[in-house]
Coordinates of C-alpha atoms in Angstrom, one line a residue:
M77 CA 133.3 8.4 34.7
R78 CA 135.0 5.0 35.3
L79 CA 138.1 4.2 37.2
R80 CA 139.7 2.8 34.0
A81 CA 139.5 6.3 32.4
L82 CA 141.4 7.8 35.3
L83 CA 144.1 5.2 35.0
D84 CA 144.4 6.0 31.3
T85 CA 144.8 9.7 31.9
D86 CA 148.6 10.3 31.7
A87 CA 148.4 13.8 33.2
L88 CA 147.2 12.3 36.5
G89 CA 150.1 9.9 36.9
L90 CA 148.1 7.3 38.8
R91 CA 149.6 3.8 39.4
L92 CA 147.3 0.9 40.2
L93 CA 148.4 -1.1 43.3
G94 CA 145.3 -3.3 43.6
G95 CA 141.8 -3.9 42.3
E96 CA 142.4 -4.5 38.6
D97 CA 139.1 -6.4 38.4
E98 CA 137.2 -3.4 39.7
L99 CA 138.2 -0.8 37.2
D100 CA 134.7 -0.6 35.7
R101 CA 133.4 1.0 38.9
T102 CA 131.8 4.5 38.4
V103 CA 133.3 7.6 40.0
R104 CA 130.6 10.1 41.1
G105 CA 132.7 12.5 43.1
V106 CA 136.0 13.1 44.8
M107 CA 136.9 13.6 48.5
T108 CA 140.3 14.7 50.0
T109 CA 140.8 13.6 53.7
D110 CA 143.3 12.7 56.3
L111 CA 140.7 11.9 59.0
R112 CA 141.0 8.5 60.6
D113 CA 137.3 8.0 60.0
P114 CA 135.9 10.2 57.2
S115 CA 132.8 8.1 56.6
R116 CA 130.3 10.6 58.2
Y117 CA 131.2 13.1 55.4
M118 CA 130.9 10.6 52.5
S119 CA 127.8 10.0 50.4
G120 CA 129.1 7.1 48.3
G121 CA 130.8 6.8 44.9
E122 CA 133.8 8.9 45.7
L123 CA 137.4 8.6 44.7
V124 CA 139.0 9.2 48.2
L125 CA 142.3 11.1 48.1
T126 CA 144.5 10.8 51.2
G127 CA 148.0 12.0 52.1
L128 CA 148.3 9.2 54.8
A129 CA 148.7 11.7 57.7
W130 CA 146.2 9.6 59.6
R131 CA 148.6 6.6 59.6
R132 CA 150.8 6.2 62.7
D133 CA 151.6 2.5 62.3
A134 CA 150.5 -0.5 60.3
A135 CA 147.5 -1.2 62.5
D136 CA 145.8 2.0 61.4
S137 CA 145.3 0.9 57.8
E138 CA 142.6 -1.7 58.4
P139 CA 140.1 0.5 60.3
F140 CA 140.7 3.4 57.8
V141 CA 140.0 1.2 54.8
R142 CA 137.0 -0.4 56.6
H143 CA 135.4 3.0 57.2
V144 CA 136.0 4.2 53.7
A145 CA 134.8 1.0 52.0
G146 CA 131.8 0.8 54.3
A147 CA 130.8 4.3 53.3
G148 CA 130.6 3.3 49.6
A149 CA 133.9 4.7 48.2
T150 CA 134.6 3.7 44.6
A151 CA 138.4 3.7 45.1
L152 CA 141.3 5.0 47.3
A153 CA 144.2 7.1 46.0
A154 CA 147.2 7.5 48.4
G155 CA 149.8 10.2 48.0
E156 CA 153.5 9.2 48.2
A157 CA 154.7 12.6 49.5
E158 CA 154.3 11.7 53.2
L159 CA 155.9 8.3 53.4
G160 CA 157.8 8.1 50.1
T161 CA 155.8 5.0 49.1
V162 CA 152.4 3.5 49.8
P163 CA 152.8 1.0 52.7
Q164 CA 152.1 -2.7 52.1
D165 CA 149.6 -2.8 55.0
L166 CA 147.4 -0.4 53.2
V167 CA 147.6 -2.4 50.0
D168 CA 146.6 -5.6 52.0
A169 CA 143.7 -3.8 53.7
C170 CA 142.3 -2.6 50.4
E171 CA 142.6 -6.1 48.9
R172 CA 140.6 -7.5 51.8
H173 CA 137.9 -5.0 51.3
R174 CA 137.9 -5.2 47.5
L175 CA 138.7 -1.5 47.3
P176 CA 140.8 -0.4 44.3
L177 CA 144.0 1.4 45.3
F178 CA 146.0 3.9 43.4
A179 CA 149.4 5.6 44.2
V180 CA 149.6 9.3 43.5
S181 CA 153.0 10.6 42.5
E182 CA 154.6 13.3 44.7
S183 CA 154.6 15.5 41.6
V184 CA 150.8 15.4 41.2
A185 CA 148.6 17.7 43.3
F186 CA 145.4 16.3 44.7
A187 CA 143.8 19.5 43.4
T188 CA 144.7 18.5 39.9
I189 CA 142.9 15.1 40.3
T190 CA 139.9 16.8 42.0
E191 CA 139.5 19.2 39.2
H192 CA 139.8 16.6 36.5
V193 CA 137.2 14.3 38.2
V194 CA 134.7 17.0 38.8
R195 CA 135.0 18.3 35.2
Q196 CA 134.4 14.8 33.8
V197 CA 131.6 13.9 36.1
S198 CA 129.8 17.2 35.7
G199 CA 130.5 18.1 32.1
E200 CA 126.9 19.2 31.5
R201 CA 127.3 21.9 34.1
A202 CA 131.0 22.7 33.7
G203 CA 130.2 26.4 33.0
D204 CA 128.9 27.0 36.4
L205 CA 131.0 24.5 38.4
A206 CA 134.3 25.1 36.7
A207 CA 134.7 28.5 38.4
V208 CA 134.0 27.0 41.8
V209 CA 136.4 24.1 41.3
D210 CA 139.1 26.4 39.9
R211 CA 138.9 28.8 42.8
H212 CA 138.7 25.9 45.2
R213 CA 141.8 24.4 43.7
R214 CA 143.7 27.6 44.4
L215 CA 142.2 27.8 47.9
M216 CA 143.3 24.3 48.8
T217 CA 146.9 24.6 47.3
S218 CA 147.4 27.8 49.4
G219 CA 146.1 26.2 52.6
P220 CA 143.8 27.8 55.2
A221 CA 145.2 31.3 54.4
G222 CA 143.5 31.0 51.0
G223 CA 140.2 32.2 52.4
G224 CA 138.3 29.1 53.5
P225 CA 134.6 28.7 52.6
D226 CA 134.2 32.4 52.0
V227 CA 135.9 32.0 48.6
V228 CA 133.4 29.4 47.5
L229 CA 130.5 31.5 48.7
D230 CA 131.9 34.5 46.8
L231 CA 131.6 32.5 43.6
L232 CA 128.0 31.7 44.3
G233 CA 127.4 35.5 44.6
S234 CA 129.4 36.6 41.6
D235 CA 128.5 33.8 39.2
L236 CA 125.0 32.8 40.3
D237 CA 123.8 36.0 42.1
L238 CA 123.1 34.0 45.3
R239 CA 123.5 35.4 48.8
A240 CA 124.7 32.6 51.0
W241 CA 126.1 31.9 54.5
V242 CA 127.6 28.9 56.3
L243 CA 126.2 28.5 59.8
S244 CA 127.0 26.2 62.7
P245 CA 124.2 24.0 64.2
T246 CA 123.6 26.7 66.8
G247 CA 123.4 29.5 64.3
R248 CA 127.0 30.8 64.7
A249 CA 128.2 32.6 61.5
I250 CA 131.1 30.6 60.0
A251 CA 131.4 32.1 56.6
G252 CA 129.5 34.4 54.2
S253 CA 129.9 35.7 50.7
A254 CA 130.9 39.3 50.0
A255 CA 127.7 39.6 47.9
A256 CA 125.7 38.6 51.0
G257 CA 126.3 42.1 52.4
P258 CA 125.8 42.6 56.2
E259 CA 126.0 39.6 58.5
L260 CA 122.6 37.9 59.2
P261 CA 121.1 39.2 62.4
A262 CA 121.6 36.8 65.3
E263 CA 117.9 36.1 65.7
V264 CA 117.6 35.2 62.0
R265 CA 120.6 32.8 62.2
T266 CA 119.2 31.2 65.4
R267 CA 115.8 30.7 63.7
L268 CA 117.4 29.2 60.6
A269 CA 119.5 26.8 62.7
A270 CA 116.5 25.7 64.7
E271 CA 114.4 25.1 61.5
H272 CA 117.3 23.2 60.0
L273 CA 117.7 20.8 63.0
A274 CA 114.0 20.3 63.3
A275 CA 113.7 19.4 59.6
L276 CA 116.5 16.9 59.9
R277 CA 115.0 15.3 63.0
T278 CA 111.5 14.9 61.3
G279 CA 113.0 13.3 58.2
R280 CA 112.2 16.1 55.7
R281 CA 114.2 16.1 52.5
S282 CA 116.6 18.9 51.8
P283 CA 116.8 21.6 50.8
H284 CA 114.6 22.8 53.7
R285 CA 112.8 26.1 52.8
V286 CA 112.1 28.6 55.6
T287 CA 110.6 32.1 55.5
V288 CA 112.0 34.5 58.2
D289 CA 111.0 38.2 58.3
G290 CA 109.6 38.1 54.8
S291 CA 112.7 36.5 53.2
T292 CA 112.8 32.9 52.0
Y293 CA 115.9 30.8 52.7
S294 CA 116.9 27.3 51.4
L295 CA 118.9 25.3 53.8
F296 CA 121.4 22.6 52.7
P297 CA 123.2 20.2 55.2
I298 CA 127.0 20.4 54.9
G299 CA 128.5 17.0 54.3
S300 CA 125.2 15.2 53.9
A301 CA 125.1 15.0 50.1
P302 CA 122.8 12.3 48.8
K303 CA 123.6 9.0 47.2
D304 CA 120.8 9.0 44.5
G305 CA 120.0 12.5 43.4
P306 CA 120.0 16.1 44.6
A307 CA 117.7 15.7 47.6
A308 CA 119.4 14.6 50.7
T309 CA 117.9 12.2 53.2
V310 CA 118.4 11.7 56.9
P311 CA 120.4 8.8 58.2
A312 CA 118.6 5.9 59.8
E313 CA 119.8 7.0 63.2
P314 CA 119.8 10.8 62.9
R315 CA 119.6 11.8 66.6
A316 CA 123.3 12.3 67.2
S317 CA 124.6 13.2 63.7
V318 CA 122.2 16.2 63.1
L319 CA 123.5 18.0 66.1
A320 CA 127.0 18.4 64.6
D321 CA 126.3 19.3 61.0
W322 CA 127.0 22.7 59.5
L323 CA 124.4 24.2 57.1
L324 CA 124.5 26.3 54.0
A325 CA 121.8 29.0 54.0
V326 CA 120.9 30.5 50.6
E327 CA 118.6 33.4 50.4
A328 CA 116.4 32.0 47.6
D329 CA 113.5 29.6 47.1
A330 CA 115.0 26.4 45.8
G331 CA 111.6 24.8 45.3
D332 CA 111.5 25.7 41.6
W333 CA 115.2 25.3 40.8
P334 CA 116.2 22.9 38.0
E335 CA 117.9 19.7 39.0
E336 CA 121.2 21.0 37.7
R337 CA 121.2 24.0 40.1
L338 CA 120.3 21.8 43.1
D339 CA 123.1 19.4 42.1
L340 CA 125.5 22.3 41.9
L341 CA 124.6 23.5 45.5
Q342 CA 125.1 20.0 46.8
G343 CA 128.5 20.0 45.2
V344 CA 129.3 23.3 47.0
T345 CA 128.4 21.7 50.3
Q346 CA 131.0 19.0 49.6
L347 CA 133.6 21.6 48.9
I348 CA 132.9 23.4 52.2
S349 CA 133.0 20.1 54.1
V350 CA 136.8 20.1 53.4
E351 CA 137.1 23.1 55.6
R352 CA 134.9 21.4 58.2
E353 CA 137.4 18.5 58.2
R354 CA 140.3 20.8 58.6
R355 CA 138.8 22.5 61.7
D356 CA 137.9 19.2 63.2
A357 CA 141.4 17.9 62.7
A358 CA 142.8 21.1 64.2
R359 CA 141.0 20.3 67.5
T360 CA 142.7 17.0 67.9
V361 CA 145.7 18.4 69.8
R362 CA 143.5 20.3 72.2
R363 CA 141.3 17.4 72.8
R364 CA 144.3 15.2 73.6
L365 CA 145.7 17.8 76.0
A366 CA 142.3 17.9 77.8
Q367 CA 142.1 14.1 78.0
E368 CA 145.6 13.9 79.5
V369 CA 145.0 16.5 82.1
L370 CA 141.6 15.1 83.1
E371 CA 142.9 11.5 83.3
L372 CA 145.6 12.8 85.7
V373 CA 143.0 14.7 87.8
Q374 CA 140.6 11.8 88.0
A375 CA 143.4 9.3 88.9
G376 CA 144.4 11.5 91.8
A377 CA 147.9 12.4 90.4
A378 CA 150.2 14.7 92.3
P379 CA 149.5 18.4 91.8
A380 CA 153.0 18.8 90.4
E381 CA 152.4 16.3 87.7
I382 CA 149.1 18.0 86.8
A383 CA 150.7 21.4 86.8
A384 CA 153.4 20.1 84.4
R385 CA 150.7 19.1 81.9
L386 CA 148.9 22.5 82.4
R387 CA 152.1 24.3 81.5
V388 CA 152.1 22.3 78.2
A389 CA 148.5 23.1 77.6
A390 CA 148.6 26.8 78.4
P391 CA 150.7 28.0 75.3
V392 CA 148.5 25.9 73.0
L393 CA 145.2 27.2 74.4
L394 CA 146.3 30.8 75.1
P395 CA 149.1 31.7 72.7
G396 CA 151.4 34.5 73.9
L397 CA 150.1 34.3 77.5
G398 CA 152.7 35.6 79.9
A399 CA 151.3 34.6 83.2
A400 CA 149.8 31.3 84.3
P401 CA 146.1 31.3 83.6
H402 CA 143.2 30.4 85.8
W403 CA 141.1 27.4 84.8
Q404 CA 137.4 26.6 84.7
V405 CA 135.8 23.2 84.2
V406 CA 132.5 22.7 82.3
V407 CA 130.7 19.3 82.3
A408 CA 128.0 18.4 79.7
R409 CA 125.9 15.4 79.2
V410 CA 123.5 14.4 76.4
E411 CA 120.9 11.8 77.3
W412 CA 118.5 10.2 74.9
E413 CA 115.2 8.6 75.6
G414 CA 115.8 4.8 75.7
G415 CA 119.6 5.4 76.1
K416 CA 120.5 3.7 72.7
A417 CA 122.6 6.5 71.1
E418 CA 126.0 7.3 72.4
G419 CA 126.1 10.6 74.2
G420 CA 129.7 11.4 75.0
A421 CA 130.9 12.3 71.5
V422 CA 127.8 14.4 70.8
A423 CA 128.2 16.2 74.1
Q424 CA 131.8 16.9 73.2
S425 CA 130.9 18.4 69.8
L426 CA 128.1 20.5 71.3
L427 CA 130.2 21.7 74.2
E428 CA 132.9 22.8 71.8
E429 CA 130.3 24.7 69.8
I430 CA 128.7 26.4 72.9
L431 CA 132.1 27.4 74.3
I432 CA 133.4 29.0 71.1
G433 CA 132.3 32.3 72.7
P434 CA 131.7 35.7 71.1
E435 CA 130.7 35.9 67.5
T436 CA 133.7 36.2 65.2
G437 CA 131.8 37.2 62.1
A438 CA 131.9 35.6 58.7
R439 CA 135.3 37.1 57.8
A440 CA 137.2 37.4 61.0
E441 CA 141.0 37.6 60.6
S442 CA 142.0 36.4 64.0
A443 CA 142.3 32.8 65.2
E444 CA 139.1 30.9 65.9
P445 CA 137.9 31.2 69.5
S446 CA 137.7 27.4 69.5
D447 CA 141.6 27.5 69.6
R448 CA 141.2 28.2 73.3
I449 CA 138.9 25.3 74.1
A450 CA 140.0 21.8 75.1
V451 CA 137.2 19.3 75.5
A452 CA 137.5 15.6 76.2
H453 CA 134.8 13.0 76.7
T454 CA 134.5 9.8 78.7
G455 CA 131.5 7.6 78.6
D456 CA 128.4 9.8 78.2
E457 CA 130.1 12.9 79.7
A458 CA 132.0 15.7 78.0
I459 CA 134.5 17.8 80.1
A460 CA 135.9 21.1 79.0
L461 CA 139.1 22.6 80.4
V462 CA 138.7 26.4 79.8
P463 CA 141.7 28.7 80.4
L464 CA 141.0 32.2 81.6
P465 CA 143.6 35.1 81.6
A466 CA 145.0 35.5 85.1
V467 CA 143.3 38.3 87.1
S468 CA 145.0 41.1 88.9
A469 CA 145.9 40.8 92.6
E470 CA 142.9 42.7 93.8
H471 CA 140.5 40.2 92.3
D472 CA 140.0 36.6 93.3
G473 CA 138.6 35.5 90.0
S474 CA 135.2 34.8 91.3
E475 CA 133.6 37.3 88.9
Q476 CA 135.4 36.3 85.8
G477 CA 134.9 33.4 83.3
L478 CA 131.8 31.5 82.1
L479 CA 128.5 32.0 83.7
A480 CA 125.9 29.2 83.5
D481 CA 122.9 31.6 83.2
T482 CA 124.4 33.2 80.0
L483 CA 126.1 30.2 78.5
L484 CA 123.0 28.9 76.7
T485 CA 121.3 32.2 75.9
A486 CA 122.1 32.2 72.1
V487 CA 122.0 28.4 71.5
R488 CA 119.0 27.2 73.5
E489 CA 116.4 27.5 70.6
P490 CA 118.3 25.5 68.0
L491 CA 119.6 22.9 70.4
A492 CA 116.1 22.3 71.7
A493 CA 115.0 21.8 68.2
G494 CA 117.8 19.3 67.5
L495 CA 117.2 17.3 70.7
A496 CA 113.4 17.4 70.1
D497 CA 111.3 15.3 72.4
D498 CA 113.7 12.5 73.1
G499 CA 117.0 14.2 74.1
R500 CA 118.3 16.4 76.9
L501 CA 121.5 18.5 77.3
T502 CA 122.6 19.5 80.8
I503 CA 125.6 21.5 81.7
G504 CA 127.4 22.3 84.9
V505 CA 130.0 25.1 85.4
S506 CA 132.7 25.3 88.1
A507 CA 134.2 28.4 89.6
A508 CA 137.6 29.5 88.4
V509 CA 140.7 28.0 90.0
H510 CA 144.2 29.3 89.9
S511 CA 146.3 26.1 90.3
A512 CA 146.5 22.4 89.6
E513 CA 145.5 21.7 93.2
G514 CA 142.0 23.2 92.6
L515 CA 141.2 21.2 89.4
R516 CA 139.9 18.1 91.1
G517 CA 137.5 20.2 93.2
A518 CA 136.5 22.2 90.2
L519 CA 135.6 19.0 88.3
E520 CA 133.5 17.7 91.2
E521 CA 131.9 21.1 91.5
A522 CA 131.0 21.2 87.8
R523 CA 129.5 17.6 88.0
H524 CA 127.4 18.6 91.0
A525 CA 126.2 21.7 89.2
R526 CA 125.3 19.6 86.2
R527 CA 123.2 17.3 88.4
V528 CA 121.3 20.4 89.7
A529 CA 120.6 21.3 86.1
A530 CA 119.5 17.8 85.3
A531 CA 116.9 18.0 88.2
R532 CA 115.2 20.9 86.4
T533 CA 112.6 20.6 83.6
G534 CA 113.5 21.6 80.1
T535 CA 115.4 20.2 77.1
V536 CA 118.5 22.4 77.6
C537 CA 119.5 23.3 81.1
A538 CA 122.7 24.7 82.9
A539 CA 123.7 25.4 86.5
G540 CA 126.7 27.2 87.9
H541 CA 128.8 26.8 91.0
Q542 CA 127.0 29.7 92.7
E543 CA 123.9 27.5 93.1
L544 CA 125.9 24.9 95.1
A545 CA 126.0 27.2 98.1
S546 CA 122.2 27.9 98.0
H547 CA 118.9 26.2 98.8
V548 CA 118.7 25.8 95.0
L549 CA 121.0 22.9 95.3
L550 CA 118.8 21.1 97.9
L551 CA 115.3 21.6 96.5
P552 CA 115.5 19.5 93.3
F553 CA 116.6 16.5 95.3
V554 CA 113.7 16.5 97.8
P555 CA 111.6 13.4 97.2
D556 CA 108.2 14.3 95.6
D557 CA 106.2 12.8 98.5
V558 CA 108.1 14.8 101.1
R559 CA 107.8 18.0 98.9
R560 CA 104.0 17.5 98.7
A561 CA 103.5 16.8 102.4
F562 CA 105.7 19.8 103.4
T563 CA 104.0 22.3 101.1
A564 CA 100.5 21.0 101.8
R565 CA 100.9 21.5 105.6
L566 CA 102.0 25.1 105.3
L567 CA 100.2 26.4 102.2
D568 CA 97.0 24.4 101.7
P569 CA 95.2 26.3 104.5
L570 CA 96.1 29.6 102.9
R571 CA 95.1 28.4 99.4
D572 CA 91.7 27.2 100.7
Y573 CA 91.1 30.5 102.5
D574 CA 92.0 32.4 99.3
H575 CA 89.7 30.3 97.3
K576 CA 86.7 31.0 99.6
H577 CA 87.4 34.6 100.5
R578 CA 89.7 35.9 97.7
A579 CA 91.9 37.3 100.4
E580 CA 95.3 36.9 98.5
L581 CA 97.1 35.5 101.5
I582 CA 99.6 33.6 99.4
A583 CA 100.5 36.7 97.4
T584 CA 100.8 38.7 100.7
L585 CA 103.1 36.0 102.2
E586 CA 105.4 36.0 99.1
A587 CA 105.6 39.8 99.2
F588 CA 106.2 39.9 102.9
L589 CA 109.1 37.5 102.7
D590 CA 110.5 39.2 99.6
C591 CA 110.6 42.5 101.6
D592 CA 112.5 40.8 104.4
G593 CA 109.6 41.3 106.8
S594 CA 109.5 45.1 106.4
W595 CA 105.9 46.2 107.1
T596 CA 106.2 49.6 105.3
R597 CA 107.9 48.3 102.2
C598 CA 105.5 45.4 101.9
A599 CA 102.5 47.6 102.4
S600 CA 103.8 50.0 99.8
R601 CA 104.4 47.2 97.2
L602 CA 100.9 45.7 97.7
H603 CA 99.3 49.2 97.8
L604 CA 97.8 48.4 101.2
H605 CA 97.5 50.3 104.5
V606 CA 99.9 48.8 107.1
N607 CA 97.0 47.9 109.3
T608 CA 95.5 45.8 106.5
L609 CA 98.8 44.1 106.0
R610 CA 99.0 43.3 109.7
Y611 CA 95.5 41.8 109.6
R612 CA 96.5 39.5 106.6
V613 CA 99.7 38.4 108.3
G614 CA 97.8 37.7 111.5
R615 CA 95.3 35.6 109.5
I616 CA 98.3 33.6 107.9
E617 CA 99.7 32.9 111.4
Q618 CA 96.3 31.9 112.7
L619 CA 95.6 29.5 109.9
T620 CA 99.0 27.8 109.9
G621 CA 100.0 28.0 113.6
R622 CA 103.3 29.8 112.7
D623 CA 104.9 33.0 113.8
L624 CA 106.3 35.2 111.0
S625 CA 108.4 37.1 113.5
R626 CA 110.5 33.9 114.0
L627 CA 113.3 33.2 111.5
E628 CA 112.6 29.4 111.5
D629 CA 109.0 29.9 110.4
K630 CA 110.0 32.5 107.8
L631 CA 112.5 30.0 106.4
D632 CA 109.8 27.2 106.3
F633 CA 107.4 29.4 104.4
F634 CA 110.2 30.5 102.0
L635 CA 111.1 26.9 101.2
A636 CA 107.4 25.8 100.9
L637 CA 106.8 28.6 98.3
R638 CA 109.9 27.6 96.3
M639 CA 108.9 23.9 96.2
S640 CA 105.2 24.6 95.4

């Protein structure tokens, strides 16, 4: 449909404020947003509806209009409910970017305009889509309490007999239809997320079809609807964007679907993207709190000033908390081969996803776990301020909180697929601290731990504070030439002897050190007589000139084995 037809529809009550010469533009969809930059969720041809909540002062209008016009919007419609009238700075910005601008009367709901546009644009499939749009209208007018994306997925189940789920990029269950039955097993969700990210990174067109445990699933990116037809394409620079996208997983093979059915599912992803925007916007306050606290910490502010900001943050991150919480710092960094793509915002998004914590299920009634997470980013680094409930007096907090070795267990596979061969994610985790005085040390501790993780091999790595008081901290930073010389002097004579005589001296040495030099325990583990073990240890000492009864020599052998 054309813009002129919208203006001529009395029921919509639209008033043209600018762009009269552009009224023959075609409207191909509709989007409601109050994000400062909604371009990543746009596919082009939309009538963009906004309540102007993004506008703090006149300077905000120019960048907002630039983003919207650059993403291919057909026109902008601004509601008058927030400010009483559409500000002149927005009118001027739209004129500069040749973007038609409408005013929406306070008495007209955005849902009414949305429903009208969708019905007109999609008249040939109104039978299927009208139910989705009508339910979505009721959802949006009732706010988040209306059911979120679950309601839209319920319609797919009841009207089209499709079992569907919305998953995060790491495979976390965000929503599911009632018809979908039991929640997808964690291993299936992880596999679907990994296949989805891998498909996007390699440029395959959606929907991506995957077979897991005998069932075929079709995967649709959320917020990545196409500009020219039902098959989505990957952006020119997909490395950063694909790591943040939700996906719609439908238990069906979309390979033989008619174009109308594919187009309908793409429309559903656009409806669900509204919920994605709401959740992203809800994190703004928490991100700002984290940024303020971390700026104070890094600037060396007085502990009293930092403590004051923490008192503001605590009720937001842990509602209803009676006692002051403990805090933990997590640092993440995403690095791309060639260093061309920005890493800080991507690391922030991934860290928020990783720290969401336990699965909430598709229809959890409680607040999102991400309500307890505050993540800021500076440069290529993301920093999370994680509150922990205060422990009782008999505990020091050292055993509570996030652990690096379990943090990535459920997300390693999909993230490795998304980062592919040219990206790395490294994470460092501090110990818990109970006061503002400890935050600066916790931040440095998390950064040191991340550097330990970065020294390891692998696409996705994490290290915790426990490793900073261990030889594990030192070994990755030993220069390669020093490492080779040290291990060669101690172990090469044993390797050569083993190669010639099959004596298993290296295996014997490892077992002897692992048994803390106990002859009987080591002999039992190796199924040897103690005298045989004594002969082998004597041969090790003879070949290397070392004495395994001395602590210094035991330590040298231990380090050589760890570095080999």
